Tab-separated table of C-alpha atoms in Angstrom:
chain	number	residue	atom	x	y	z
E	629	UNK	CA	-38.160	52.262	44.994
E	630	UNK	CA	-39.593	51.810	41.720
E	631	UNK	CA	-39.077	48.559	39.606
E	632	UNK	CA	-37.095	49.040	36.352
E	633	UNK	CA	-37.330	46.981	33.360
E	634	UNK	CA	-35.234	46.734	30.377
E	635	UNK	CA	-36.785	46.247	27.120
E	636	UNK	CA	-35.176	44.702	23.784
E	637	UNK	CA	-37.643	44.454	20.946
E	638	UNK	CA	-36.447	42.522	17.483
E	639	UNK	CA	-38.517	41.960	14.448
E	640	UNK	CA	-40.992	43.386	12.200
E	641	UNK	CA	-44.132	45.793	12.970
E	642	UNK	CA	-46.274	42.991	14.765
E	643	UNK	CA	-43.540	42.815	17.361
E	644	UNK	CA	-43.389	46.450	17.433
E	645	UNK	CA	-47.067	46.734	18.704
E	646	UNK	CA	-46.482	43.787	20.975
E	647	UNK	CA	-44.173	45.747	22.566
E	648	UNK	CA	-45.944	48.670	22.533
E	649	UNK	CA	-48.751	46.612	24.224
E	650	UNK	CA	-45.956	44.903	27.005
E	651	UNK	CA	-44.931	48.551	27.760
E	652	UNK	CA	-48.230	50.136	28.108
E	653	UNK	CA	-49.278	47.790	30.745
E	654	UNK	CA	-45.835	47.665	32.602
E	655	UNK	CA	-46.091	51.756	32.501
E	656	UNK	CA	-49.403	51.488	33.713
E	657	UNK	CA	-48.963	49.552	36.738
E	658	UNK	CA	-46.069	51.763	37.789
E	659	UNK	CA	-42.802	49.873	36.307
E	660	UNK	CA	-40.234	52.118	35.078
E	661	UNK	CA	-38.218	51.318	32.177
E	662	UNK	CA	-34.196	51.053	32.373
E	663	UNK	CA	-31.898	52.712	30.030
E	664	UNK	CA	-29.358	49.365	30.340
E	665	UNK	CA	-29.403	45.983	31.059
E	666	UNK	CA	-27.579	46.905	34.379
E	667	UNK	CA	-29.602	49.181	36.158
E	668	UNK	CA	-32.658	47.236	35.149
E	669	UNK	CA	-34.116	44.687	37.961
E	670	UNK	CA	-34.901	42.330	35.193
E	671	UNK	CA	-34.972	42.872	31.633
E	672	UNK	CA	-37.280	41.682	28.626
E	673	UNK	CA	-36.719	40.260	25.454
E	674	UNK	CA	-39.255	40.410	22.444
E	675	UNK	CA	-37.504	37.899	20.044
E	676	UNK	CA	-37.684	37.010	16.133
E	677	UNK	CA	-37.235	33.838	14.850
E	678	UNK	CA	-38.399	34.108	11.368
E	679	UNK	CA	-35.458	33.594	9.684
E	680	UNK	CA	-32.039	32.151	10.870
E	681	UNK	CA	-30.359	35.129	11.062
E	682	UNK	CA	-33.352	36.677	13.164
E	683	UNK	CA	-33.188	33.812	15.382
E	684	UNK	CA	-28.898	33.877	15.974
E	685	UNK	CA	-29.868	37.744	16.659
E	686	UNK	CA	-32.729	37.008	19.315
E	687	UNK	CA	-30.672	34.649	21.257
E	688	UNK	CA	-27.924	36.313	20.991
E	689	UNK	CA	-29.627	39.379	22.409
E	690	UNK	CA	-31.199	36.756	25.357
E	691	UNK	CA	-27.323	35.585	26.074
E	692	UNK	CA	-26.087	39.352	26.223
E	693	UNK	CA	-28.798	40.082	28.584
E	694	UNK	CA	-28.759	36.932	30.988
E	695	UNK	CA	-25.052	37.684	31.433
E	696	UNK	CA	-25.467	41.526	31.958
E	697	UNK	CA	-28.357	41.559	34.183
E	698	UNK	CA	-28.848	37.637	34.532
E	699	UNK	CA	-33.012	38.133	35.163
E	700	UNK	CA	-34.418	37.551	31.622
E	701	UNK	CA	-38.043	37.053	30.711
E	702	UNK	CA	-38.512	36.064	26.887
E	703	UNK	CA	-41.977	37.001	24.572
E	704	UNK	CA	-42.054	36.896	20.552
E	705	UNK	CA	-42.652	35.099	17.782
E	706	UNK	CA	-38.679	32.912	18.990
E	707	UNK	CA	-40.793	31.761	21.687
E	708	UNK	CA	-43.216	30.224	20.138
E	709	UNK	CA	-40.890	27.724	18.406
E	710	UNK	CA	-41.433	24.799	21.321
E	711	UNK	CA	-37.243	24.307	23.291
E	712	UNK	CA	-35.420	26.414	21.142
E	713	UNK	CA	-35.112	29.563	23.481
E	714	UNK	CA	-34.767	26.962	26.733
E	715	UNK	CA	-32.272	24.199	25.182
E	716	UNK	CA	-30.461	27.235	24.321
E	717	UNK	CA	-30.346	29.829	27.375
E	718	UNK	CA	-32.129	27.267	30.160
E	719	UNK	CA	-31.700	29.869	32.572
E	720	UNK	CA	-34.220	32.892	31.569
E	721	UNK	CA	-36.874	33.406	34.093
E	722	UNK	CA	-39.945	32.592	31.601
E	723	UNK	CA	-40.376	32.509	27.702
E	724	UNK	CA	-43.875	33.358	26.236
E	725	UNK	CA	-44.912	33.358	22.373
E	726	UNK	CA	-46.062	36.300	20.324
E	727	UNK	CA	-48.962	38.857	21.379
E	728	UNK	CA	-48.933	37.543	25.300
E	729	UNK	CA	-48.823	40.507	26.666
E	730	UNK	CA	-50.848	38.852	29.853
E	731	UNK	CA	-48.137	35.840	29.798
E	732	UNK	CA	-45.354	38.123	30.119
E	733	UNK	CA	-47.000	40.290	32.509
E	734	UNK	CA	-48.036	37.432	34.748
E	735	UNK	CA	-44.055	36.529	34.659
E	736	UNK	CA	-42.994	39.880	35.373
E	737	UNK	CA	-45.500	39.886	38.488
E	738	UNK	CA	-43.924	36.338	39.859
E	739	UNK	CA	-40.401	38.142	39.288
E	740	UNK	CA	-40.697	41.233	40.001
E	741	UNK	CA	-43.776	42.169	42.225
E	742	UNK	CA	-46.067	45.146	41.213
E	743	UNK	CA	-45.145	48.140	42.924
E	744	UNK	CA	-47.944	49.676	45.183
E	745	UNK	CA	-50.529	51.593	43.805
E	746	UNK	CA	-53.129	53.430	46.491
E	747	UNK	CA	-55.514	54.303	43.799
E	748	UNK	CA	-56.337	50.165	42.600
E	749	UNK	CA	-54.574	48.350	45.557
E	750	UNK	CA	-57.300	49.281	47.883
E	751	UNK	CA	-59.605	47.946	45.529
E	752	UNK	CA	-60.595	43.615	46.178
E	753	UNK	CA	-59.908	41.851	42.972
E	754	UNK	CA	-63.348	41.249	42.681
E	755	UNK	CA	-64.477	45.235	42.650
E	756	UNK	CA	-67.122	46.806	44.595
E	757	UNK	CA	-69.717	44.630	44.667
E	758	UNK	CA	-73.617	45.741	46.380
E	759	UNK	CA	-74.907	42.121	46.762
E	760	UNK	CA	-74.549	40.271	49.907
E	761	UNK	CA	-71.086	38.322	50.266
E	762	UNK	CA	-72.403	34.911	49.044
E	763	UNK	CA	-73.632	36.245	45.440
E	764	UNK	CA	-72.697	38.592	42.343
E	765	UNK	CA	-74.122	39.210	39.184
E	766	UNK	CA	-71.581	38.570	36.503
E	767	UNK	CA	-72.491	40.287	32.840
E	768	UNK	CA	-71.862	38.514	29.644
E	769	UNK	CA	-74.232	40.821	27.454
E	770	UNK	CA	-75.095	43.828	27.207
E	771	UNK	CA	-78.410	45.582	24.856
E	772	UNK	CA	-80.896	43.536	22.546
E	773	UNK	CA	-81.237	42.822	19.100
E	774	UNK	CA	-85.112	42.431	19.033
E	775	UNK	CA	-87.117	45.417	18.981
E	776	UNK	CA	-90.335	44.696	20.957
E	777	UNK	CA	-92.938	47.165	20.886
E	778	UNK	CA	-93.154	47.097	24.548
E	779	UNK	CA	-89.745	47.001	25.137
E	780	UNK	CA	-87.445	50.254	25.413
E	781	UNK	CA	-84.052	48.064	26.171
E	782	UNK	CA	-82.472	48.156	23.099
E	783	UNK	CA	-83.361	52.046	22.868
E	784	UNK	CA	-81.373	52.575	25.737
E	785	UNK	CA	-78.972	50.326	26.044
E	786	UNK	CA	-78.113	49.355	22.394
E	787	UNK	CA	-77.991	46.516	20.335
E	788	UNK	CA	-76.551	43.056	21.789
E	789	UNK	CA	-72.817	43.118	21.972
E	790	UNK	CA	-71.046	40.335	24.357
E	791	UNK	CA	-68.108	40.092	26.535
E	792	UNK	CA	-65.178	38.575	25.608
E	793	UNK	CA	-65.530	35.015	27.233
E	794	UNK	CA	-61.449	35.686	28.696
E	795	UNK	CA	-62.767	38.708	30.184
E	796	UNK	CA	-65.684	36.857	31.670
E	797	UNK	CA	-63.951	34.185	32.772
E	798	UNK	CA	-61.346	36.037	34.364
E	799	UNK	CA	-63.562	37.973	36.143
E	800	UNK	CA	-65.755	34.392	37.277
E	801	UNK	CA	-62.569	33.320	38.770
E	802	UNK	CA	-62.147	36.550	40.756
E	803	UNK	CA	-65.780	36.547	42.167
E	804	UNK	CA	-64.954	32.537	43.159
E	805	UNK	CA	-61.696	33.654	45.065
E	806	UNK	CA	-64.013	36.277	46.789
E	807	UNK	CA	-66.018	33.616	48.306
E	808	UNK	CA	-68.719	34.539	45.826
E	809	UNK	CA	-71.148	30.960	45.503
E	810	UNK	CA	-74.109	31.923	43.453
């Protein structure tokens, strides 16, 4: 049985592509989206809160979902705004801020587990590695900027670009659950 998710998105273009964003990544790890709060397994909420009518809206919205489906998960720029969703609706499973898309999918996960995937879940969290157990090699950089006469680097693998340091962290923590030391 595939997992179903309602979505609600409020507010301008920005939370339009954050929900774009929240969608993509539910889609791609095999989530389905519901048409209704009550045929969804839990739903989500991408609030407003730039004005006061925007905010009544958003949690109004959040109360009209905990009561039809009762799982809620809230994201968006209401969220941000520190105890106003909670003091309000203390019951929703998890509230994130604006352009989280990792926050709410790390909520959705502890909800709603990912549904199986033979293609990826086969793969360790730390990929395929070719070094011995105890090691890795973990890239933060790729190319060079200096153009050496000797040197045929940056000819063939560009200039210097580096990682995004969330990207390399993530992946540090990954190697360490893996057992990896060095």
């Amino acid at each position: 049985v595939v997992p179903k998710i309602g979505f609600v998105s409020l507010g301008c273009p920005k939370a339009l592509v954050d929900a774009e964003r929240i969608l993509t990544q539910l889609r791609a790890e095999g989530y389905a989206t519901a048409k209704d709060y009550g045929s969804a397994d839990l739903v989500i909420v991408n609030t407003c809160g730039f004005i006061d009518a925007a905010v009544e809206e958003s949690l109004g919205t959040i109360g009209e979902a905990l009561s039809e489906n009762g799982k809620v998960i809230v994201t968006g720029c209401l969220g941000a705004k520190d105890g106003v969703v909670q003091s309000a609706h203390p019951s929703v499973l998890a509230v994130t801020g604006p352009h989280d898309t990792e926050g709410v999918m790390r909520a959705v996960h502890a909800h709603l587990p990912r549904p199986h995937d033979p293609f990826t879940d086969l793969v360790p969290a730390q990929g395929v590695k070719l070094t011995p157990r105890h090691y890795a090699y973990l890239k933060i950089a790729e190319g060079c900027n200096h153009r050496c006469s000797f040197c045929i680097i940056p000819s063939m693998r560009g200039d210097l670009v580096s990682r995004p340091v969330g990207e390399v962290m993530q992946e540090a923590e990954n190697l360490v659950k893996a057992g990896v030391k060095e």
